[in-house]
Short mmCIF file of C-alpha atoms and ligand atoms in Angstrom, two decimals:
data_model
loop_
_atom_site.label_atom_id
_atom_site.label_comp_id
_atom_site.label_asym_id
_atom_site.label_seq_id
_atom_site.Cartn_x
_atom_site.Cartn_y
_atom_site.Cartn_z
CA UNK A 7 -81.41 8.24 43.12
CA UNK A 8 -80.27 11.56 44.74
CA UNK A 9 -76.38 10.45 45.21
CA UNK A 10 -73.85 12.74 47.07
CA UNK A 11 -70.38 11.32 46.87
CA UNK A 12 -68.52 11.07 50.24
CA UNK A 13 -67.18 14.57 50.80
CA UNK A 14 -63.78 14.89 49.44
CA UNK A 15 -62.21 15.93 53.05
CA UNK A 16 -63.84 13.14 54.79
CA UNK A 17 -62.85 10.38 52.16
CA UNK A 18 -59.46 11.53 51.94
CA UNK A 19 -59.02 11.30 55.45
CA UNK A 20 -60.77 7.85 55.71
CA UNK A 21 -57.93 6.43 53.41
CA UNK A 22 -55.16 8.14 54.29
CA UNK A 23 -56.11 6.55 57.53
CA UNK A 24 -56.45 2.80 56.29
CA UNK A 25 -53.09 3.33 54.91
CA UNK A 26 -51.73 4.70 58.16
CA UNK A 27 -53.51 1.36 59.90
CA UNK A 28 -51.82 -0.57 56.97
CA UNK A 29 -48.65 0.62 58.46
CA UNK A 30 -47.92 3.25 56.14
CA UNK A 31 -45.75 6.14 57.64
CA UNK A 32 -47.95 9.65 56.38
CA UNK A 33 -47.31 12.95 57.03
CA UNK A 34 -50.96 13.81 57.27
CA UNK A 35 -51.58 16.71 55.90
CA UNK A 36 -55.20 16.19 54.45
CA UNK A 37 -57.96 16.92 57.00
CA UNK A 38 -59.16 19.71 58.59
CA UNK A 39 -59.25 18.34 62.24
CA UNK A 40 -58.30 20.25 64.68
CA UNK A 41 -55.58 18.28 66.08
CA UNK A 42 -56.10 18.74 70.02
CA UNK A 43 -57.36 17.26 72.82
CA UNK A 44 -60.56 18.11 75.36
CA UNK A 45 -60.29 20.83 77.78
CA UNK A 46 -60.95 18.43 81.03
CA UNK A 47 -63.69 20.82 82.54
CA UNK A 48 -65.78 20.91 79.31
CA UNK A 49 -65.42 16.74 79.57
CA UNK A 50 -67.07 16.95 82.94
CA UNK A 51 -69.64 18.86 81.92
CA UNK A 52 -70.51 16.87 79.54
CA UNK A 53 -70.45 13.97 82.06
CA UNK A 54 -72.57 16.04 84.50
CA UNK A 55 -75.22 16.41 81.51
CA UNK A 56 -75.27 12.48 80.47
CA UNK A 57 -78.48 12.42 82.38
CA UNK A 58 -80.13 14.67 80.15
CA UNK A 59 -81.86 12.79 77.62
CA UNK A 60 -85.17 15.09 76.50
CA UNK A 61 -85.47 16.30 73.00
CA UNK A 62 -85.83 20.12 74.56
CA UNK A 63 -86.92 22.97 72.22
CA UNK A 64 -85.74 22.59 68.62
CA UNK A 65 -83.92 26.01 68.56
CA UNK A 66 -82.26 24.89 71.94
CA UNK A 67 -82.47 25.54 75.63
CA UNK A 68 -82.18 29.10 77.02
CA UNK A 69 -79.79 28.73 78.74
CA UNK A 70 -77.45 28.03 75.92
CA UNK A 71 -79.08 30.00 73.44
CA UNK A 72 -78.32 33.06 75.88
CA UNK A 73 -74.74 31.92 76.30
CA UNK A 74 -74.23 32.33 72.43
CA UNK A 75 -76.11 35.55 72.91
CA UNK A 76 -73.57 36.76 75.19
CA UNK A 77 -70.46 35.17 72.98
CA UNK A 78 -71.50 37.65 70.23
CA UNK A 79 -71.80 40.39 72.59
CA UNK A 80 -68.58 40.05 73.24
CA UNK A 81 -67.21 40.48 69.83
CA UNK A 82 -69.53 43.80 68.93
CA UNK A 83 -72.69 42.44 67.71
CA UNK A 84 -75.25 43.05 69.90
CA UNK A 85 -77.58 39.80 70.14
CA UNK A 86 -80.94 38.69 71.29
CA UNK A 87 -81.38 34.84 72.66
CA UNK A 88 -84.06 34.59 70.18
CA UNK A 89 -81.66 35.14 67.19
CA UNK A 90 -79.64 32.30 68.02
CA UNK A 91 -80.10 28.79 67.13
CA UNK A 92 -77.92 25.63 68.08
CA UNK A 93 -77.80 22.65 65.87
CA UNK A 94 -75.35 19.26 65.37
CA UNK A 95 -72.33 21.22 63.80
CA UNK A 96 -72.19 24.17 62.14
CA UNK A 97 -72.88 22.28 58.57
CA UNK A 98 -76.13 21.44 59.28
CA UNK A 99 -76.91 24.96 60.05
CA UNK A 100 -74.76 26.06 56.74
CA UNK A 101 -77.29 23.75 54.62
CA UNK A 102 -80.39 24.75 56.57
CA UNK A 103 -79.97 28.40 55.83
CA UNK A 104 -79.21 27.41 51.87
CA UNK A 105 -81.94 25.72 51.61
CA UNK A 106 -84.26 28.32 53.34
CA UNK A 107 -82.91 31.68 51.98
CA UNK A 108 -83.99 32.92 48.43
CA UNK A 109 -82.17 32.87 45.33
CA UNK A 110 -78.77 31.56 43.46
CA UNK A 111 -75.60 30.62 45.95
CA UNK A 112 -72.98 33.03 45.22
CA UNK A 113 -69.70 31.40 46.32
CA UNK A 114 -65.71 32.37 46.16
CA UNK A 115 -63.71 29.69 44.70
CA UNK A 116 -61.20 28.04 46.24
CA UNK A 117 -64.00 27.62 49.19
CA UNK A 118 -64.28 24.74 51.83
CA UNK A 119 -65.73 21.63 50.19
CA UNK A 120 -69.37 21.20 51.37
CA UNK A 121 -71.12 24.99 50.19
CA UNK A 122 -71.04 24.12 46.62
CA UNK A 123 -72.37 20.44 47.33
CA UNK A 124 -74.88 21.35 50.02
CA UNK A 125 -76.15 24.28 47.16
CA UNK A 126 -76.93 21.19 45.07
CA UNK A 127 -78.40 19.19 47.37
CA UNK A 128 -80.78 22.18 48.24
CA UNK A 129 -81.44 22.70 44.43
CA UNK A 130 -79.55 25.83 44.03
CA UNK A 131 -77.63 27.06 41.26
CA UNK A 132 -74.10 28.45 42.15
CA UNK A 133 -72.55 31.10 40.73
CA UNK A 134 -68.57 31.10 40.88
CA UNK A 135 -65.72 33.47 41.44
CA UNK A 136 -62.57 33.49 41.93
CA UNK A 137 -61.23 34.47 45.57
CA UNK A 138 -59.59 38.04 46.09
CA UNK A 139 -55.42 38.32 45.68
CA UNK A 140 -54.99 39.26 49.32
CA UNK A 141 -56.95 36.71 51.22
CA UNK A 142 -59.42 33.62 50.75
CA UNK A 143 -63.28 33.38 51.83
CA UNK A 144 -64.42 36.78 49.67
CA UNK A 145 -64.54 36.89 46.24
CA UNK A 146 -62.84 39.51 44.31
CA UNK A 147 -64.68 42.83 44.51
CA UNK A 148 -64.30 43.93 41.27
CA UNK A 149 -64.90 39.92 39.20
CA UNK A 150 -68.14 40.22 42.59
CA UNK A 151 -69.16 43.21 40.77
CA UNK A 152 -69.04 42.44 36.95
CA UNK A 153 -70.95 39.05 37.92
CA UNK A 154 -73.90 41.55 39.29
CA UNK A 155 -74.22 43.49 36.96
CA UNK A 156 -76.60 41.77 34.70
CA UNK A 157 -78.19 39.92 37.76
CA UNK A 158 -79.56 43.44 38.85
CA UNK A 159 -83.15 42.76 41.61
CA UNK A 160 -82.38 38.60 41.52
CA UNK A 161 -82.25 37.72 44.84
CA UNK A 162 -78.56 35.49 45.60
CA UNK A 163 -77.09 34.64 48.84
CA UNK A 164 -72.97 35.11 49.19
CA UNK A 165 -71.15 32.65 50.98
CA UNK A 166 -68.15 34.31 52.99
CA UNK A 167 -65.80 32.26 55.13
CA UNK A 168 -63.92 34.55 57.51
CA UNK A 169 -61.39 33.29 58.83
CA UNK A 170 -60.93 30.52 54.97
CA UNK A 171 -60.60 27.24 54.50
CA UNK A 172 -58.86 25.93 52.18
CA UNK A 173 -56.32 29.42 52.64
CA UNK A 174 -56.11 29.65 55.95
CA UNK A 175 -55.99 33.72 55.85
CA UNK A 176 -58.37 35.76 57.40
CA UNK A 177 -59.63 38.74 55.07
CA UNK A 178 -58.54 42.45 56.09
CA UNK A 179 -61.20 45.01 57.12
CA UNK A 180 -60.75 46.55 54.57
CA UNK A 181 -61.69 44.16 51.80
CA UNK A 182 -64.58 43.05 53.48
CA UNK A 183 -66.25 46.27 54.03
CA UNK A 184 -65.67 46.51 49.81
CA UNK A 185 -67.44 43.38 49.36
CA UNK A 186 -70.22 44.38 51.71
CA UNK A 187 -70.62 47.50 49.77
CA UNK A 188 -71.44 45.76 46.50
CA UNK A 189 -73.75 42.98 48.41
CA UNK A 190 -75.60 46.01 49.69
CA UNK A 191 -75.80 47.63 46.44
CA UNK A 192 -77.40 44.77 45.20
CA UNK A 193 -79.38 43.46 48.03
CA UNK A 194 -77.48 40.28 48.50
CA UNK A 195 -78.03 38.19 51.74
CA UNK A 196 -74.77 37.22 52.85
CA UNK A 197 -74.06 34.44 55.08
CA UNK A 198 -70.70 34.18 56.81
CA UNK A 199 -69.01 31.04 57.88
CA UNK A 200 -67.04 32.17 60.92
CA UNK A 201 -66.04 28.92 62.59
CA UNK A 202 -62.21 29.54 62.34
CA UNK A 203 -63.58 33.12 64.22
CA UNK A 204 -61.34 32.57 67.39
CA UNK A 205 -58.78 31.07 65.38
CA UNK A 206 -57.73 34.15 63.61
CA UNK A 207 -54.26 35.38 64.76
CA UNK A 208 -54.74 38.51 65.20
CA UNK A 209 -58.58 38.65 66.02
CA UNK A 210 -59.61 41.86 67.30
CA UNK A 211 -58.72 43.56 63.69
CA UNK A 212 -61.77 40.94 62.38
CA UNK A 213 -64.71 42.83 60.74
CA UNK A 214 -68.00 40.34 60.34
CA UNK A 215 -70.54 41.07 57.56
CA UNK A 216 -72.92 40.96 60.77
CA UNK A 217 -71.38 44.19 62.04
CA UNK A 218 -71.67 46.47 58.63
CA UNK A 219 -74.60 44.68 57.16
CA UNK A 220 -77.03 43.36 60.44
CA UNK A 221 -80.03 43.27 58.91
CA UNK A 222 -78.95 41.00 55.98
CA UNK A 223 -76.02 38.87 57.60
CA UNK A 224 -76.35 35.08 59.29
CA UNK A 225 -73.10 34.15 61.03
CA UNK A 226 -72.46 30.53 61.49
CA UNK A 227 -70.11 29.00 64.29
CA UNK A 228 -69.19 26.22 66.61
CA UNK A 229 -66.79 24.42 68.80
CA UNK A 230 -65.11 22.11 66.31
CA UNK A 231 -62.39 24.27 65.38
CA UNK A 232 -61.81 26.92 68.48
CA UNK A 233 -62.25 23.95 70.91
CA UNK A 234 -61.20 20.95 68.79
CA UNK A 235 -64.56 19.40 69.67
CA UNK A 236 -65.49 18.13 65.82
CA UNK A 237 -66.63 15.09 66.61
CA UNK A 238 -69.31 16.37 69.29
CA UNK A 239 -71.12 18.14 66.70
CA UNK A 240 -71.68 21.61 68.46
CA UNK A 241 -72.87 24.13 66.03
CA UNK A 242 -74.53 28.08 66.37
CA UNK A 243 -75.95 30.45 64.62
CA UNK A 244 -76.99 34.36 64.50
CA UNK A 245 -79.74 35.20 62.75
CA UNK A 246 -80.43 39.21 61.85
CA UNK A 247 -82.61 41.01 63.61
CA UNK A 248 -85.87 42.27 62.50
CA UNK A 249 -88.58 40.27 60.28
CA UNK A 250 -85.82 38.38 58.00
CA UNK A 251 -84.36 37.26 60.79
CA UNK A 252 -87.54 36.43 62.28
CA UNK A 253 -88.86 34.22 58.90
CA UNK A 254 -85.87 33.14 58.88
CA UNK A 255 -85.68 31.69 62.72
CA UNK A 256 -89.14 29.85 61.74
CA UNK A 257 -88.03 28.33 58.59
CA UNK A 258 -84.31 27.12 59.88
CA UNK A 259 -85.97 25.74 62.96
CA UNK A 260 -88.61 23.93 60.65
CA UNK A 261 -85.70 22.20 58.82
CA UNK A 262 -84.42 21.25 62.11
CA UNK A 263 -87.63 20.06 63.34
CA UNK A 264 -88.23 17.97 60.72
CA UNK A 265 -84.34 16.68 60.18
CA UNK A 266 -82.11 16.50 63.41
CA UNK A 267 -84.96 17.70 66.19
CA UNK A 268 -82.19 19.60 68.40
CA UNK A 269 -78.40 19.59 69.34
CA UNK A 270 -78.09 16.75 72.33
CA UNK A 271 -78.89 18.51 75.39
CA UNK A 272 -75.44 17.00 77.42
CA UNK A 273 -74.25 18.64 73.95
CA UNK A 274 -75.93 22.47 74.68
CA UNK A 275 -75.37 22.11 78.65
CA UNK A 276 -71.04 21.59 77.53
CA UNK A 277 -71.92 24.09 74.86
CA UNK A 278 -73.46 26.86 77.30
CA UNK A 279 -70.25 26.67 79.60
CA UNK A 280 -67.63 27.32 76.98
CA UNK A 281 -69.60 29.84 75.55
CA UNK A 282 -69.81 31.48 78.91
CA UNK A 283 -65.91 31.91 77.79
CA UNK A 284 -64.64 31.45 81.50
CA UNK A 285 -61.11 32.05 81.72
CA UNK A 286 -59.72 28.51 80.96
CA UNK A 287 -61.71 28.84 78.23
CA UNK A 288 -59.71 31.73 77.11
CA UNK A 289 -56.83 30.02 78.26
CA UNK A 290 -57.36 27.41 75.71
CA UNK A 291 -58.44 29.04 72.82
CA UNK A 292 -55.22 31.59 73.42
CA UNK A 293 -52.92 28.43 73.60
CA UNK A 294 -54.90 26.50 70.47
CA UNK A 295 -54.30 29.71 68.52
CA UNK A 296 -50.96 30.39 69.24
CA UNK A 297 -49.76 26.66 68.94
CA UNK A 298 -51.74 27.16 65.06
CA UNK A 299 -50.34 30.13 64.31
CA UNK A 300 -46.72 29.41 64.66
CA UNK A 301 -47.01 25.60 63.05
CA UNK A 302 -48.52 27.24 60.21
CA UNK A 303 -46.37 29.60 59.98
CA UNK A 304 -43.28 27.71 60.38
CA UNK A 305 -44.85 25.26 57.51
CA UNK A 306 -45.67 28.59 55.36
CA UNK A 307 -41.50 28.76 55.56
CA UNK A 308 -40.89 25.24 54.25
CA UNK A 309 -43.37 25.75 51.68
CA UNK A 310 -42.51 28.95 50.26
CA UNK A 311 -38.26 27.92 50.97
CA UNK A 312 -39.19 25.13 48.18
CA UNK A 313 -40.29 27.59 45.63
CA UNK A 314 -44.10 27.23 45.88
CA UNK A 315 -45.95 30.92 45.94
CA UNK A 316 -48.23 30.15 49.10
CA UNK A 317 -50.36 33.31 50.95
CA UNK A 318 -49.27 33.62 54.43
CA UNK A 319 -51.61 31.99 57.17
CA UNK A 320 -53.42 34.95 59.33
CA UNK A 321 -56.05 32.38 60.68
CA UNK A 322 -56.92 28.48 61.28
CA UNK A 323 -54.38 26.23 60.49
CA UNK A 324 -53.84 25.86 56.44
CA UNK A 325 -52.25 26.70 54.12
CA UNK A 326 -52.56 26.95 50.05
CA UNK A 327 -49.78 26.28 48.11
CA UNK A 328 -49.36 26.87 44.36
CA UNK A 329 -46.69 25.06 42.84
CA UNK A 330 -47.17 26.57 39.95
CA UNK A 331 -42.85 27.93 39.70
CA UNK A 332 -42.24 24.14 40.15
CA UNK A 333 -44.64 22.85 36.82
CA UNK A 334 -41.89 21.91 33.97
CA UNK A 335 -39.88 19.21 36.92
CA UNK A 336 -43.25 17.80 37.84
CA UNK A 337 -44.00 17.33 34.18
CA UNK A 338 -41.21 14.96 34.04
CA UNK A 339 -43.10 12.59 36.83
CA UNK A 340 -46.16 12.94 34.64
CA UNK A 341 -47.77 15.28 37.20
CA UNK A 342 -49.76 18.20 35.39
CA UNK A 343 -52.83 18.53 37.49
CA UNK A 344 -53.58 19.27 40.81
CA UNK A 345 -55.09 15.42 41.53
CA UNK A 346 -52.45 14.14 39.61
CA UNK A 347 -49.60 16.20 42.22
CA UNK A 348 -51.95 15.22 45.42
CA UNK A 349 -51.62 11.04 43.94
CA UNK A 350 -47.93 11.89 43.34
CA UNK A 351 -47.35 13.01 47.01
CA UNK A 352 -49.42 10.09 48.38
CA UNK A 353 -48.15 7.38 46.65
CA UNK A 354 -44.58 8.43 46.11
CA UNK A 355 -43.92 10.40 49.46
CA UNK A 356 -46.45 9.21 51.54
CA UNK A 357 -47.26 12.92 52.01
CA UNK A 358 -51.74 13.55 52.06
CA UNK A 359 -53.04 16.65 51.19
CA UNK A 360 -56.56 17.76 49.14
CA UNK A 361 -55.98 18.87 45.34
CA UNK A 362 -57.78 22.43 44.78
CA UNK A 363 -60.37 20.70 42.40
CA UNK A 364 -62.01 19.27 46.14
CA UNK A 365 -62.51 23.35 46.94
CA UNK A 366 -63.52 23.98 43.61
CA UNK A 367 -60.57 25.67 41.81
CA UNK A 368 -59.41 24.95 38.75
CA UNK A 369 -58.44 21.32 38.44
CA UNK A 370 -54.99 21.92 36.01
CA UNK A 371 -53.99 24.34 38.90
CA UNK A 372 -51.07 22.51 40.85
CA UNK A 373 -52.81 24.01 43.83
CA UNK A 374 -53.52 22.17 46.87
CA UNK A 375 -54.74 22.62 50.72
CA UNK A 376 -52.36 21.00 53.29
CA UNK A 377 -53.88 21.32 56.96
CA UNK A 378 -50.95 21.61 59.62
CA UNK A 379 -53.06 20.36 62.85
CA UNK A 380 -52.71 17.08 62.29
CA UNK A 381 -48.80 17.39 63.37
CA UNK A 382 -49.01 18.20 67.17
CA UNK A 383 -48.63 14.88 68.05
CA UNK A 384 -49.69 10.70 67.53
CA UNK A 385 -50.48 10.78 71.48
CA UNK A 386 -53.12 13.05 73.74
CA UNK A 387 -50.07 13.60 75.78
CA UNK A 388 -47.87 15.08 73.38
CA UNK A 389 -50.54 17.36 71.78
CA UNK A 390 -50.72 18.50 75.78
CA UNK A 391 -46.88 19.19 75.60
CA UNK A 392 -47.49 20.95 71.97
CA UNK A 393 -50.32 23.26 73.46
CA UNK A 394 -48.41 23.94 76.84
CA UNK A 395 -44.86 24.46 75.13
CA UNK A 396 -44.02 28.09 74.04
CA UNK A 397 -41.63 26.80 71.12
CA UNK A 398 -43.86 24.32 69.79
CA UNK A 399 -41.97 24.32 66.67
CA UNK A 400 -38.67 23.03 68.25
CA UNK A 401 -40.58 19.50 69.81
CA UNK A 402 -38.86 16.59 67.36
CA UNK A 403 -42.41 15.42 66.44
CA UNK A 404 -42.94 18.54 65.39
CA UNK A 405 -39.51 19.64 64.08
CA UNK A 406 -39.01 16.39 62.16
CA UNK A 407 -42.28 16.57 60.43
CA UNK A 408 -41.57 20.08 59.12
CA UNK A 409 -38.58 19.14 58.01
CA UNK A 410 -39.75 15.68 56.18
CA UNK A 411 -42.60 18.53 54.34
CA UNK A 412 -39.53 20.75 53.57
CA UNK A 413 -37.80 17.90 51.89
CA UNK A 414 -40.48 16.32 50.50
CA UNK A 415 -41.28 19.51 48.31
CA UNK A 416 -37.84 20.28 47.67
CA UNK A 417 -37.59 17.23 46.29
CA UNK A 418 -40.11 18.38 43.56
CA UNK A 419 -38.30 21.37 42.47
N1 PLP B 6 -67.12 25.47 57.75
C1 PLP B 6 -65.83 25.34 57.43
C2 PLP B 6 -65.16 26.43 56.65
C3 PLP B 6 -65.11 24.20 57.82
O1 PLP B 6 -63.81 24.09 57.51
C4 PLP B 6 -65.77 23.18 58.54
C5 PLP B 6 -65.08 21.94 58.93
O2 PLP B 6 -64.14 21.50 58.32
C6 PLP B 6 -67.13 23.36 58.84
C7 PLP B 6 -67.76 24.52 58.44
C8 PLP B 6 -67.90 22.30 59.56
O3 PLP B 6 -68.04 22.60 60.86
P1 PLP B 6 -68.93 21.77 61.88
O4 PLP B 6 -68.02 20.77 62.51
O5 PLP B 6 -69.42 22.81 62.84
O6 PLP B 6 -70.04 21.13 61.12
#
């Protein structure tokens, strides 16, 4: 029997959340949820829609294929309806295009859990490195390179996540346009995982593969992350232009047709109005991002104050932490692994986060990712107040659990 285990960021949060039930009090810190509630008017579309109950076209409806059309417009990549196709989250289009596109899966490590388990399941061979010094979701140019060399006319697909999870930094311009250099050298197809896209901080300085590289580059996105919408399942993809794109339109949709037949249509009609990006659209995306950026950031402090080395967040709301500096005191509690400092944390602190082994690094590492999202509040109504506020930071939910992750690691030093 094919058998997948229970991906590592959905089990951890399904028992960190029996022992919250259970009347444990965790600080969680171990799921990649968003954290915030629905935008009303997106709610009442979706309302407006519940009448809608055809399969519709497999690809989706025009209407909301041509609203993702225009949402890449917008951010410099010029984009035919036809090149788009909407799905049930932004994984299923992820596994679709791994299982359609030739050769081995070439993927950065530390990288979000499911690439390296949805290469499997699609009966790919992966090929490792490690991530670049400066930022997550790329590999290192040069270890990119070396790896190449004696692969010279295979055909490989590299995996870029832009803005990363598990590092919650967004890779410079700079670096990417060095990594697209070498995938175009050797005639790599790239696809880039930008669903933390509107969650960069600073996101006009973002360069997609899909801008340097357009006839070789499929971008995937969706509303979980921008819109905190995960559990509506609203994915999208750009496909390149030209024949590949074209073969490749047929075969993803074939998948589809033969898997999940199309996104719900009250699903597209929601999707087709956010992605119209009216302006309290903008408004909330501006407020999600800001509220991200300065919890993360504010966390990053705490984190790095306890003498962990931890990159700084540019995007999304994670961080990475390597408590490497902190190794010969957690040897005294028996910890030496990464799993080992993630049960430690759990059980002794009541603290959740996901050891780096779940992303793929190096399990001795005493890496792990903690997600900050989960911290805006236990209520709807205070995650409201933690949106709305412009000092986030300083609300006691917020303010107290900072401090109890400040302690809690300092307590490990
Ligand atoms: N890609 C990355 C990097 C993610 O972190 C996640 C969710 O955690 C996904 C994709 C899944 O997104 P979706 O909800 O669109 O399936």
């Amino acid at each position: 029997m094919l058998a997948p285990p229970l991906s590592p960021t959905l089990a951890t949060d399904e028992r960190v959340r029996a022992r919250i039930a259970a009347g444990a009090p965790v600080l969680h810190l171990g799921f990649g949820e968003a954290g915030l509630p629905v935008l009303p008017g997106v709610a009442e579309r979706l309302g407006a829609a519940a009448g809608q109950n055809g399969y519709g076209p497999v690809a989706g409806s025009p209407a909301v294929r041509e609203a993702a059309a225009g949402y890449y417009e917008r951010r410099g990549l010029p984009t035919a309806p036809e090149q788009v196709v909407v799905a049930p989250g932004s994984k299923a289009l992820l596994y679709a295009l791994l299982a359609v596109l030739p050769g081995d899966v070439v993927l950065p490590r530390p990288s979000w859990v499911s690439y390296a388990a949805q290469a499997a399941l699609a009966g790919k061979r992966v090929v490792d490195l490690p991530i670049a010094a400066q930022a997550g979701g790329v590999p290192d140019p040069a270890a990119l390179r070396a790896v190449l060399a004696p692969r010279r006319g295979e055909d490989g697909i590299l995996v870029l996540t832009l803005p990363d999870n598990p590092t919650g930094t967004a890779a410079p311009a700079a670096l990417i346009e060095e990594v697209c250099d070498v995938a175009r050298e050797h005639g790599l197809l790239i696809v880039c995982d930008e669903i933390y896209r509107d969650l960069a901080y600073d996101p006009d300085t973002l360069r997609s593969p899909a801008e340097l590289l357009p006839d070789s580059t499929f971008v995937t996105n969706g509303l979980s992350k921008s819109m905190a919408l995960g559990g509506w399942r609203i994915g999208f993809c750009r496909l390149p232009q030209g024949p590949l794109g074209e073969r490749a339109a047929a075969a993803v949709t074939g998948v589809a047709s033969e898997v999940w037949s199309s996104l719900a249509a009250p699903m597209q009609h929601a999707a087709a109005y956010v992605l119209g990006e009216p302006p309290e659209v903008r408004e909330h995306v501006a407020r999600s991002r800001q509220l991200h950026r300065l919890v993360a950031v504010a966390a990053h402090g705490e984190v790095v104050g306890a003498g962990a080395i931890c990159r700084p967040p540019t995007g999304a709301f994670y961080l990475y932490p390597d408590l490497e500096p902190l190794r010969p005191s957690l040897a005294a509690h028996g910890v030496q692994t990464g799993a080992q400092l993630a049960a430690f944390l759990l059980e002794r602190y009541d603290v959740a986060v996901l050891e780096g082994a779940a992303f793929g690094d190096d399990p001795a590492a005493l890496r792990f990712r903690m997600a900050t999202s989960l911290l805006y509040g236990a209520t709807d109504e205070q995650r409201w107040e933690a949106l709305l506020s412009d000092d986030p930071v300083a609300l006691p939910w917020i303010s107290e659990a900072l401090e109890r992750l400040g302690t809690t690691l300092r307590a490990l030093g």
